[in-house]
Amino acid sequence: MNALTPARNWADYGYAALIVLAGCLTWQLYHGYLDYYEQGILLGSAAGLIWLGWFWKPMRWYFPLTALLALAAIGLYQGELARGQSAFWLKYILSSQSAVMWMCVLFFLAMFVYWLGLFKRSATALRVATGLTWAAAVMAMTSKLVRWYESYLIGADIGHIPVSNLYEVFILFCLITALMYLYYEAKFQARSMGAFVLPIICAAVAFIIWYTFDRQAHEIQPLIPALQSWWMKIHVPANFVGYGAFAIAAMLGIAWLLASPKAIQPATRKGLLLGSLAVFALTLLAHLNAASLASDPNNLTGVGFAAKFGYSIAGLLLVAANRGRLQHVFPKPDMLEEVSYQAIAVGFLFFTIATVLGAMWAADAWGGYWSWDPKETWALIVWLNYATWLHIRLVKGWRGEVLAWWSVVGLFITTFAFIGVNMFLSGLHSYGGL
Amino acid sequence: MTQASRHLPFRRALFDLLSSMRFAISLLTILAIASIIGTVLKQNEPYVNYRVEFGEFWFSIFQPLGLFDVYHASWFLVILTFLVVSTSLCIWRHWPGVVRDFKGYREKASLNSLRLISHHAEQAKRLETSAVESYLQREGYRYKIRHEGDTTLLAAKKGSWQKLGYLFAHLAIVVICIGGLMDGNLPLKLLETFGLKAPEVRDIPQSQIPAISRLESNNLSFRGNVTLSEGSSASVVFLNAGNGYFVQELPFALKLKKFHIEHYSTGMPKLFASDIDVLDLQSGKVIQSGTVKVNHPLIVDGVAIYQASFGDGGSGLEFMQWDLASGKTSPLNTRSQTNQALTLAGRKYQLEVGDLRPFNIEDLGKPAEGSTSAVAVDKLQERLASAQAVTSSKNLRNLGPMVQFKLRDDTGQAVEYQNYMTPFFENGASYFVTGIRREVSAPFSFVRIPLDSDNQIASFIRLRQTLLDSSLHAEIARRTAAKAQAGGGVSAQSQAQFAEVTQTVLSQFAQGGLPAIDRFLAEKVPDDKRQAVAQTYLKVLQGAVIDAMDVATGRAGLPQLPMNEANYRFLMDSLVATSQLFDYGSPIILQLNGFNEVKASGFQLTRSPGKNVVYLGSLLLILGVFCMFYIRENRLWVHLSEQGTLLAMSSNRKTPDLDREFARHQQQLLGQKPTEQESDA
C-alpha cells in the first residue's frame, strides 16, 4: 500500500458512495438548470467533499448530518416560505434564521465553556466546549443550506448561493473559522486553543446579531447583475478560508505571546497596564462623544469601527503586559507557533487562489483583471503582508515574538481589507457595504 | 568584516544587494505602503475635483508626484521594476541549487554525516539490498544505489516538487509583471514623454480631434469607454488620461441595436443587456452580432466588449406646458439631454432637459400600523419575529416614468425639477407630483397637485387663478359670508364684518400663500391671541375656497362641483399646493404627456494581450505556493555495511509528521520499536 494513500476502510468508501449518489441525484434533477461551469463546480464539489471526508474523518458525519437537517427543513417547508413562521421545527430550529440564532448562542456558550476549562483546568469542560463548537458549526452549515433553498422559495429568479452580501459572508466566516479550528484542535490535541480562537468567532457573531436586529440585513436580497456569475460560488468561499485561517493565526499569536515565558520588568508591566487603561479610556471617551454628536447613523458605523480598533489596541497592550502568564496552560508554546504557521500557510494558499479567481471574475465583469480598485489593492496588500511573513519565517528562520505580533497586525490589515474597504473607501467592489 | 567583502567589486555588491532577502522584503513592504495611497485618495478623478478638495497649494504638490494616478506613476513603476529585478536575480541565484536538489540523491553521503542527522537509527543486522529496494518502491520513493567496497548506500527521495515550488512561485511574479506590463500603458506614456502624443483636453466633437490625440487601431493594448444610444454606432473609444482623453480607433464599428433592462419586483436591477452588431469598417457589413451582458462580454478580433453602464440616450418627450399665470396650455416637444431656449412671461429661460427614467420603484415605507404599542416586550417580539424571517413586507410602488430638467433664467440661476408622468394615488385621490430643488446637493421637495375627475390639473389651475385674482376676492367673500349667515354661523349684523375678514384672508393668501397669512398674523395679532385667530383664519379660508371653486367653475361655464368628501379633499389639497407653488420658481408647469424612449448603453472595450500571460503566471503562483507548503520533500538513506544497517531520514521541515513517518520506517524496515525520539527542536 502506498504511503500517500493510507488504508481506506468501509466507512471511507461508504461515505464516498453517499456523496457520489447525492451528486448523481443532483445532476439528474438539476443539470438542465446548470451551465457548463456550474456542472463543473458540482463535479468539483463532489470530489472536494470526498477528499475532505477522507482527509479529516469527522467530515464523514458532518456533511451528511447537515445535509439531512437541510433536507428535513426543505421537506417541512413544503414549498411555502410562510411555513417558516408556523411549522414548529422550522420556526424554532431549522429555518435558516433560527439556525443562525442557534449558531450564535452555541458559539457564545462554547467560548465561555472554553474559558471555564482554561481557568479551572478542566478537561471535561474543554471537551464539552469542543462539542458545543461542533454543534454551532452544524447549525451554521445547516443555516447556509436552508437559506439557499429559502432564496428560491422567494422567487425562482431571486434564488442564489448565500455568499452574496456582508451578512451572509459573516456566517460563512464563522463556519469556516470554526471548522478549521476544530481540525487543528484535533490534530494537535490542544483544546485550550479554543479559548483564544472562539473570541474572534464570537466577535463576528456579535456583528451578525447587531446586523440582524439593527439593520435587518438578514433579509434575502436578489442579486444585482454584476454578482450573477458562477465565479461567486468559488471566489467568495476561497477568500473566507483565507480570512478564517489568518484570524486563527492571529489569535494563536496572542496565545503564544501569553504562553511563552518572558521576564518583564515590573515597571514595564505597570507602564503597559497604564497605557492599556489610558488607551481604553480615551477611546471610550471619544467613542461616546462621537456617538452623541453624530446625527447620521451611517457615520456612526465608521465611528464604531474606529473605536473597536482603539479597544483592540488597549487589549493588545494588556497582552503585552501579561506576557508569559499562561505558561502553565500551554507547556509547549512552540505548538501554538506551529499551528499559527500552518494556518497562515493554508490561508496564504487559499487567499492566493481567491485573488486569482477574483481577477479572472473581474476580467469578465469589469473589463480588466486588475483595475487597482480599492478592494483589489487591499487584497494585494494583505497578500504582500503574509508573503513577507512567510519569507521571514522560512528563509530568515525567525520564530516567536516578532512573528506572533506580526500575525496579530496581519489580522488588522485583513480586517480592513474585509470590512474597512467597504465602509471607508468606494470602488467597484461595493457589494458588501454596511 | 573581512578584507574580501571590502574589496567586493561594485557589480558583485549590487548583485548581492538586489538579490538579497532583505532587499526583497523591503520592496514588498514599500509596495504595500505605496499601494495604500491609491486606495485612500480617489484615483483618476477630473483635476477640478482635486483642486476643490485640496486647494491649489497641495494640488501643485500632489499632481507632479502622480498621486492622482499612483499605479501608473513612474515611481510606482520603478518599484515594480525593482521587484521584478530582485525576484529574477533571486531565481538566478538559487536556480542551480534547486536543479541540483531536484536531480540529486545525495548518494555520496558518508556514514558519519548520516549519523549526524537527527532522525537516524542503526541495527547490527545487515538487510538485503533487494528487500530495501522493494520497500522503497512500495513507499513511492525514487532511489539511487551506490556500492563502495562491500558497503551499499541506497539514497532515496520523495516529493522533489517541493523544491520546484520555489521556482514556480517566484517565476510567477516575474511572469505576472510581464503580462501586466504588456497590458499597461507604458508605450503610450513614453510617446507622451517624447511629445509624440498628447491627450485632448477640449470638449469637441470626436471627428475634430487632431491626430496627436488619436491612437491607431493597431495599438497593442487599450481600455476605453464609449456610450451609444440605441440605433447609433461608433468606431472609436475614449481613453482617460489625466486631465484629458485619447481617442482610440477601433478595428471595427460597434452598433447598439437595443438595450434591455429588467428589474426585480423590489426595483433592484436584474439584467442589463445590449444587442449589438459589429460592423466592418469599410463595407459596413455585419461581422458579428450578439448580446453583451454584465459578466458575459463579447470578444471580437481580440477586443473584448463589456457592458459597463447605461442611461438615457436622448428620448423624445412630449410635454404639456401650463402657464401658471394665464392658465393657458401649449405643447412642447423636445428630447432628453438637450437644451432649449424658452421665453416665458417676457423673460428668457434656458430649459435643460436631463434624463428620462421610465421605471421608478420606491419603498414608500412600512404601511402605517393601527396601534403603535410602545411596550418594550412587544417591540422585542416584533424584532425577534422580523429576525426570524428572511423576507419582510415592503410598501413598494412603481411611480412610473419621471423626467428631470432645469430651468435657468437670464441671470444664470437654475431651479431643478423632477416631474412624474403618471398620477400618484393615495387614499383614493390622485395627484400630479413635481419635485423642486435649488441646490444640487439638496433633496427634492415635492408639490402634490390634485387632479380632477378627468385626471387633469386644469381644475386646479382654474381654482388657483381665481384664488390669486384679487378682483374676485370681494365676490368670493360675499358668497362665503352669505353662506355662513344662512348656516347660522354668523349673525346678519356681523355678515359684512365676516366678509371683510374673509377678503383680508384671501388677499393675504394671494400674496404668498399660508406663510403670508402667518406673517400677517405675526405682525398684527398679539402673541396670546394668535393661536385662536390663526384657527379662525384657517377655517375662513377653508370655507372661502369652496366658494372660490364655485366662482371658478362659473366663470369657465362649467357645472358646479357637488360638495362631497372627495371634492372637499380636492379643495384642501389645492389650497396647500397653491401655497407651495409660490415657491416654485417657474412660471410654467411642464407635464409629461408621452415619450419615445431611446436608451443608451455604455461599453468598455479592451484589448489585453497580456491577459493569458497573467493567467499563466497566476497558475504558476498557485502551483508554486501549493508545492512549497504541501509537498514535503523526504530523503531516506539506508546504509548497508558489515557493521549492520543505518537508516536516516531528513525532510525540508521538521514536523511531528516527520517523527511519525520515521518511526514507521524504523519499525517496518528495521523491525525496531520506535524510540521516543523527539526532534531536537
mmCIF file of N, CA, C and O in Angstrom, chain B residues 481-545:
data_model
loop_
_atom_site.group_PDB
_atom_site.id
_atom_site.type_symbol
_atom_site.label_atom_id
_atom_site.label_comp_id
_atom_site.label_asym_id
_atom_site.label_seq_id
_atom_site.Cartn_x
_atom_site.Cartn_y
_atom_site.Cartn_z
ATOM 1 N N ALA B 481 -69.642 84.756 3.194
ATOM 2 C CA ALA B 481 -70.343 85.371 4.319
ATOM 3 C C ALA B 481 -71.832 85.038 4.274
ATOM 4 O O ALA B 481 -72.448 84.708 5.298
ATOM 5 N N ALA B 482 -72.384 85.065 3.067
ATOM 6 C CA ALA B 482 -73.805 84.763 2.922
ATOM 7 C C ALA B 482 -74.097 83.345 3.371
ATOM 8 O O ALA B 482 -75.069 83.062 4.071
ATOM 9 N N LYS B 483 -73.210 82.434 2.957
ATOM 10 C CA LYS B 483 -73.390 81.031 3.328
ATOM 11 C C LYS B 483 -73.278 80.853 4.841
ATOM 12 O O LYS B 483 -74.050 80.117 5.449
ATOM 13 N N ALA B 484 -72.347 81.611 5.425
ATOM 14 C CA ALA B 484 -72.141 81.497 6.873
ATOM 15 C C ALA B 484 -73.364 81.995 7.612
ATOM 16 O O ALA B 484 -73.790 81.419 8.606
ATOM 17 N N GLN B 485 -73.928 83.034 7.087
ATOM 18 C CA GLN B 485 -75.122 83.590 7.743
ATOM 19 C C GLN B 485 -76.294 82.630 7.605
ATOM 20 O O GLN B 485 -77.003 82.356 8.559
ATOM 21 N N ALA B 486 -76.424 82.076 6.373
ATOM 22 C CA ALA B 486 -77.521 81.139 6.132
ATOM 23 C C ALA B 486 -77.370 79.923 7.015
ATOM 24 O O ALA B 486 -78.348 79.367 7.500
ATOM 25 N N GLY B 487 -76.179 79.514 7.251
ATOM 26 C CA GLY B 487 -75.944 78.335 8.092
ATOM 27 C C GLY B 487 -76.030 78.653 9.567
ATOM 28 O O GLY B 487 -75.875 77.761 10.396
ATOM 29 N N GLY B 488 -76.204 79.918 9.912
ATOM 30 C CA GLY B 488 -76.333 80.308 11.307
ATOM 31 C C GLY B 488 -75.014 80.496 12.000
ATOM 32 O O GLY B 488 -74.952 80.622 13.214
ATOM 33 N N GLY B 489 -73.951 80.524 11.285
ATOM 34 C CA GLY B 489 -72.636 80.679 11.892
ATOM 35 C C GLY B 489 -72.421 82.120 12.353
ATOM 36 O O GLY B 489 -71.807 82.347 13.387
ATOM 37 N N VAL B 490 -72.896 83.061 11.590
ATOM 38 C CA VAL B 490 -72.744 84.463 11.982
ATOM 39 C C VAL B 490 -74.101 85.159 11.905
ATOM 40 O O VAL B 490 -74.981 84.753 11.150
ATOM 41 N N SER B 491 -74.203 86.209 12.705
ATOM 42 C CA SER B 491 -75.462 86.940 12.685
ATOM 43 C C SER B 491 -75.505 87.842 11.459
ATOM 44 O O SER B 491 -74.478 88.078 10.813
ATOM 45 N N ALA B 492 -76.702 88.318 11.150
ATOM 46 C CA ALA B 492 -76.861 89.183 9.988
ATOM 47 C C ALA B 492 -76.024 90.440 10.129
ATOM 48 O O ALA B 492 -75.510 90.966 9.140
ATOM 49 N N GLN B 493 -75.895 90.942 11.385
ATOM 50 C CA GLN B 493 -75.151 92.185 11.587
ATOM 51 C C GLN B 493 -73.680 92.010 11.251
ATOM 52 O O GLN B 493 -73.063 92.853 10.604
ATOM 53 N N SER B 494 -73.145 90.885 11.682
ATOM 54 C CA SER B 494 -71.700 90.739 11.510
ATOM 55 C C SER B 494 -71.317 90.141 10.164
ATOM 56 O O SER B 494 -70.166 89.868 9.901
ATOM 57 N N GLN B 495 -72.357 89.962 9.295
ATOM 58 C CA GLN B 495 -72.071 89.347 7.994
ATOM 59 C C GLN B 495 -71.073 90.184 7.203
ATOM 60 O O GLN B 495 -70.131 89.646 6.604
ATOM 61 N N ALA B 496 -71.259 91.500 7.229
ATOM 62 C CA ALA B 496 -70.367 92.378 6.477
ATOM 63 C C ALA B 496 -68.946 92.286 7.021
ATOM 64 O O ALA B 496 -67.971 92.206 6.274
ATOM 65 N N GLN B 497 -68.916 92.268 8.361
ATOM 66 C CA GLN B 497 -67.607 92.189 9.002
ATOM 67 C C GLN B 497 -66.926 90.873 8.632
ATOM 68 O O GLN B 497 -65.712 90.810 8.366
ATOM 69 N N PHE B 498 -67.716 89.801 8.581
ATOM 70 C CA PHE B 498 -67.186 88.483 8.235
ATOM 71 C C PHE B 498 -66.633 88.489 6.815
ATOM 72 O O PHE B 498 -65.554 87.962 6.533
ATOM 73 N N ALA B 499 -67.405 89.152 5.911
ATOM 74 C CA ALA B 499 -66.972 89.240 4.518
ATOM 75 C C ALA B 499 -65.647 89.971 4.436
ATOM 76 O O ALA B 499 -64.754 89.595 3.671
ATOM 77 N N GLU B 500 -65.519 91.001 5.276
ATOM 78 C CA GLU B 500 -64.289 91.783 5.258
ATOM 79 C C GLU B 500 -63.096 90.942 5.696
ATOM 80 O O GLU B 500 -62.025 90.959 5.064
ATOM 81 N N VAL B 501 -63.324 90.179 6.783
ATOM 82 C CA VAL B 501 -62.244 89.290 7.268
ATOM 83 C C VAL B 501 -61.863 88.293 6.178
ATOM 84 O O VAL B 501 -60.690 88.069 5.882
ATOM 85 N N THR B 502 -62.909 87.718 5.553
ATOM 86 C CA THR B 502 -62.650 86.733 4.504
ATOM 87 C C THR B 502 -61.811 87.335 3.397
ATOM 88 O O THR B 502 -60.855 86.743 2.917
ATOM 89 N N GLN B 503 -62.165 88.568 3.031
ATOM 90 C CA GLN B 503 -61.432 89.212 1.946
ATOM 91 C C GLN B 503 -59.977 89.457 2.348
ATOM 92 O O GLN B 503 -59.057 89.282 1.546
ATOM 93 N N THR B 504 -59.787 89.838 3.618
ATOM 94 C CA THR B 504 -58.418 90.047 4.104
ATOM 95 C C THR B 504 -57.623 88.768 4.009
ATOM 96 O O THR B 504 -56.488 88.741 3.512
ATOM 97 N N VAL B 505 -58.232 87.678 4.488
ATOM 98 C CA VAL B 505 -57.533 86.401 4.476
ATOM 99 C C VAL B 505 -57.173 86.030 3.046
ATOM 100 O O VAL B 505 -56.045 85.632 2.744
ATOM 101 N N LEU B 506 -58.134 86.213 2.122
ATOM 102 C CA LEU B 506 -57.889 85.848 0.722
ATOM 103 C C LEU B 506 -56.770 86.698 0.122
ATOM 104 O O LEU B 506 -55.901 86.173 -0.587
ATOM 105 N N SER B 507 -56.786 87.997 0.437
ATOM 106 C CA SER B 507 -55.773 88.851 -0.193
ATOM 107 C C SER B 507 -54.391 88.531 0.393
ATOM 108 O O SER B 507 -53.396 88.566 -0.316
ATOM 109 N N GLN B 508 -54.333 88.182 1.675
ATOM 110 C CA GLN B 508 -53.048 87.767 2.244
ATOM 111 C C GLN B 508 -52.572 86.493 1.582
ATOM 112 O O GLN B 508 -51.411 86.365 1.193
ATOM 113 N N PHE B 509 -53.504 85.543 1.431
ATOM 114 C CA PHE B 509 -53.161 84.264 0.837
ATOM 115 C C PHE B 509 -52.657 84.478 -0.589
ATOM 116 O O PHE B 509 -51.678 83.861 -1.026
ATOM 117 N N ALA B 510 -53.302 85.394 -1.295
ATOM 118 C CA ALA B 510 -52.930 85.639 -2.691
ATOM 119 C C ALA B 510 -51.546 86.263 -2.796
ATOM 120 O O ALA B 510 -50.919 86.228 -3.852
ATOM 121 N N GLN B 511 -51.071 86.821 -1.690
ATOM 122 C CA GLN B 511 -49.759 87.445 -1.753
ATOM 123 C C GLN B 511 -48.616 86.468 -1.466
ATOM 124 O O GLN B 511 -47.460 86.770 -1.747
ATOM 125 N N GLY B 512 -48.920 85.345 -0.880
ATOM 126 C CA GLY B 512 -47.784 84.450 -0.560
ATOM 127 C C GLY B 512 -48.207 83.162 0.093
ATOM 128 O O GLY B 512 -47.408 82.534 0.785
ATOM 129 N N GLY B 513 -49.476 82.798 -0.058
ATOM 130 C CA GLY B 513 -49.912 81.528 0.477
ATOM 131 C C GLY B 513 -50.009 81.539 1.993
ATOM 132 O O GLY B 513 -50.094 82.591 2.620
ATOM 133 N N LEU B 514 -49.989 80.358 2.584
ATOM 134 C CA LEU B 514 -50.146 80.237 4.032
ATOM 135 C C LEU B 514 -49.041 80.964 4.812
ATOM 136 O O LEU B 514 -49.333 81.573 5.842
ATOM 137 N N PRO B 515 -47.799 80.967 4.317
ATOM 138 C CA PRO B 515 -46.770 81.706 5.063
ATOM 139 C C PRO B 515 -47.083 83.195 5.139
ATOM 140 O O PRO B 515 -46.761 83.837 6.146
ATOM 141 N N ALA B 516 -47.722 83.746 4.088
ATOM 142 C CA ALA B 516 -48.048 85.174 4.113
ATOM 143 C C ALA B 516 -49.065 85.460 5.208
ATOM 144 O O ALA B 516 -48.981 86.477 5.904
ATOM 145 N N ILE B 517 -50.041 84.552 5.366
ATOM 146 C CA ILE B 517 -51.039 84.730 6.435
ATOM 147 C C ILE B 517 -50.350 84.673 7.791
ATOM 148 O O ILE B 517 -50.626 85.465 8.682
ATOM 149 N N ASP B 518 -49.403 83.758 7.897
ATOM 150 C CA ASP B 518 -48.624 83.640 9.131
ATOM 151 C C ASP B 518 -47.918 84.953 9.452
ATOM 152 O O ASP B 518 -47.958 85.430 10.596
ATOM 153 N N ARG B 519 -47.270 85.494 8.434
ATOM 154 C CA ARG B 519 -46.523 86.753 8.634
ATOM 155 C C ARG B 519 -47.478 87.874 9.053
ATOM 156 O O ARG B 519 -47.199 88.634 9.958
ATOM 157 N N PHE B 520 -48.630 87.892 8.386
ATOM 158 C CA PHE B 520 -49.635 88.911 8.684
ATOM 159 C C PHE B 520 -50.069 88.812 10.143
ATOM 160 O O PHE B 520 -50.140 89.809 10.857
ATOM 161 N N LEU B 521 -50.316 87.565 10.582
ATOM 162 C CA LEU B 521 -50.749 87.352 11.965
ATOM 163 C C LEU B 521 -49.666 87.783 12.937
ATOM 164 O O LEU B 521 -49.936 88.398 13.967
ATOM 165 N N ALA B 522 -48.420 87.432 12.587
ATOM 166 C CA ALA B 522 -47.317 87.759 13.486
ATOM 167 C C ALA B 522 -47.189 89.269 13.659
ATOM 168 O O ALA B 522 -46.814 89.760 14.723
ATOM 169 N N GLU B 523 -47.534 90.004 12.612
ATOM 170 C CA GLU B 523 -47.428 91.460 12.680
ATOM 171 C C GLU B 523 -48.587 92.084 13.445
ATOM 172 O O GLU B 523 -48.399 92.976 14.267
ATOM 173 N N LYS B 524 -49.798 91.581 13.165
ATOM 174 C CA LYS B 524 -50.989 92.298 13.628
ATOM 175 C C LYS B 524 -51.581 91.777 14.928
ATOM 176 O O LYS B 524 -52.267 92.515 15.615
ATOM 177 N N VAL B 525 -51.398 90.538 15.223
ATOM 178 C CA VAL B 525 -52.118 89.941 16.346
ATOM 179 C C VAL B 525 -51.169 89.697 17.513
ATOM 180 O O VAL B 525 -50.077 89.173 17.319
ATOM 181 N N PRO B 526 -51.583 90.113 18.729
ATOM 182 C CA PRO B 526 -50.718 89.857 19.891
ATOM 183 C C PRO B 526 -50.534 88.344 20.117
ATOM 184 O O PRO B 526 -51.397 87.542 19.780
ATOM 185 N N ASP B 527 -49.393 88.027 20.721
ATOM 186 C CA ASP B 527 -48.983 86.637 20.907
ATOM 187 C C ASP B 527 -50.073 85.731 21.474
ATOM 188 O O ASP B 527 -50.330 84.656 20.957
ATOM 189 N N ASP B 528 -50.701 86.205 22.572
ATOM 190 C CA ASP B 528 -51.602 85.317 23.294
ATOM 191 C C ASP B 528 -52.855 84.962 22.500
ATOM 192 O O ASP B 528 -53.473 83.932 22.728
ATOM 193 N N LYS B 529 -53.214 85.793 21.536
ATOM 194 C CA LYS B 529 -54.439 85.503 20.779
ATOM 195 C C LYS B 529 -54.161 84.854 19.432
ATOM 196 O O LYS B 529 -55.078 84.464 18.723
ATOM 197 N N ARG B 530 -52.868 84.805 19.081
ATOM 198 C CA ARG B 530 -52.523 84.435 17.719
ATOM 199 C C ARG B 530 -53.036 83.035 17.348
ATOM 200 O O ARG B 530 -53.581 82.814 16.280
ATOM 201 N N GLN B 531 -52.871 82.127 18.272
ATOM 202 C CA GLN B 531 -53.274 80.746 18.014
ATOM 203 C C GLN B 531 -54.750 80.675 17.612
ATOM 204 O O GLN B 531 -55.125 80.083 16.611
ATOM 205 N N ALA B 532 -55.590 81.336 18.430
ATOM 206 C CA ALA B 532 -57.039 81.294 18.192
ATOM 207 C C ALA B 532 -57.390 81.960 16.874
ATOM 208 O O ALA B 532 -58.187 81.437 16.081
ATOM 209 N N VAL B 533 -56.760 83.112 16.616
ATOM 210 C CA VAL B 533 -57.055 83.838 15.379
ATOM 211 C C VAL B 533 -56.630 83.011 14.174
ATOM 212 O O VAL B 533 -57.336 82.926 13.173
ATOM 213 N N ALA B 534 -55.466 82.379 14.290
ATOM 214 C CA ALA B 534 -54.971 81.561 13.183
ATOM 215 C C ALA B 534 -55.966 80.465 12.854
ATOM 216 O O ALA B 534 -56.249 80.181 11.694
ATOM 217 N N GLN B 535 -56.512 79.832 13.908
ATOM 218 C CA GLN B 535 -57.515 78.787 13.706
ATOM 219 C C GLN B 535 -58.716 79.342 12.937
ATOM 220 O O GLN B 535 -59.203 78.731 11.991
ATOM 221 N N THR B 536 -59.152 80.490 13.360
ATOM 222 C CA THR B 536 -60.300 81.106 12.721
ATOM 223 C C THR B 536 -60.015 81.407 11.251
ATOM 224 O O THR B 536 -60.806 81.102 10.368
ATOM 225 N N TYR B 537 -58.841 82.006 11.002
ATOM 226 C CA TYR B 537 -58.458 82.343 9.630
ATOM 227 C C TYR B 537 -58.451 81.108 8.739
ATOM 228 O O TYR B 537 -58.902 81.139 7.605
ATOM 229 N N LEU B 538 -57.908 80.036 9.309
ATOM 230 C CA LEU B 538 -57.807 78.810 8.522
ATOM 231 C C LEU B 538 -59.201 78.313 8.161
ATOM 232 O O LEU B 538 -59.461 77.914 7.018
ATOM 233 N N LYS B 539 -60.096 78.383 9.158
ATOM 234 C CA LYS B 539 -61.470 77.938 8.904
ATOM 235 C C LYS B 539 -62.122 78.806 7.840
ATOM 236 O O LYS B 539 -62.807 78.321 6.940
ATOM 237 N N VAL B 540 -61.868 80.104 7.940
ATOM 238 C CA VAL B 540 -62.431 81.048 6.967
ATOM 239 C C VAL B 540 -61.919 80.712 5.569
ATOM 240 O O VAL B 540 -62.681 80.636 4.600
ATOM 241 N N LEU B 541 -60.619 80.448 5.506
ATOM 242 C CA LEU B 541 -60.012 80.145 4.216
ATOM 243 C C LEU B 541 -60.589 78.856 3.637
ATOM 244 O O LEU B 541 -60.901 78.761 2.448
ATOM 245 N N GLN B 542 -60.752 77.878 4.522
ATOM 246 C CA GLN B 542 -61.300 76.598 4.067
ATOM 247 C C GLN B 542 -62.720 76.766 3.550
ATOM 248 O O GLN B 542 -63.147 76.095 2.607
ATOM 249 N N GLY B 543 -63.441 77.676 4.181
ATOM 250 C CA GLY B 543 -64.787 77.933 3.690
ATOM 251 C C GLY B 543 -64.759 78.695 2.374
ATOM 252 O O GLY B 543 -65.488 78.378 1.435
ATOM 253 N N ALA B 544 -63.854 79.652 2.291
ATOM 254 C CA ALA B 544 -63.802 80.515 1.116
ATOM 255 C C ALA B 544 -63.394 79.759 -0.121
ATOM 256 O O ALA B 544 -63.818 80.060 -1.233
ATOM 257 N N VAL B 545 -62.556 78.723 0.053
ATOM 258 C CA VAL B 545 -62.060 78.020 -1.119
ATOM 259 C C VAL B 545 -63.193 77.288 -1.829
ATOM 260 O O VAL B 545 -63.175 77.125 -3.048
#
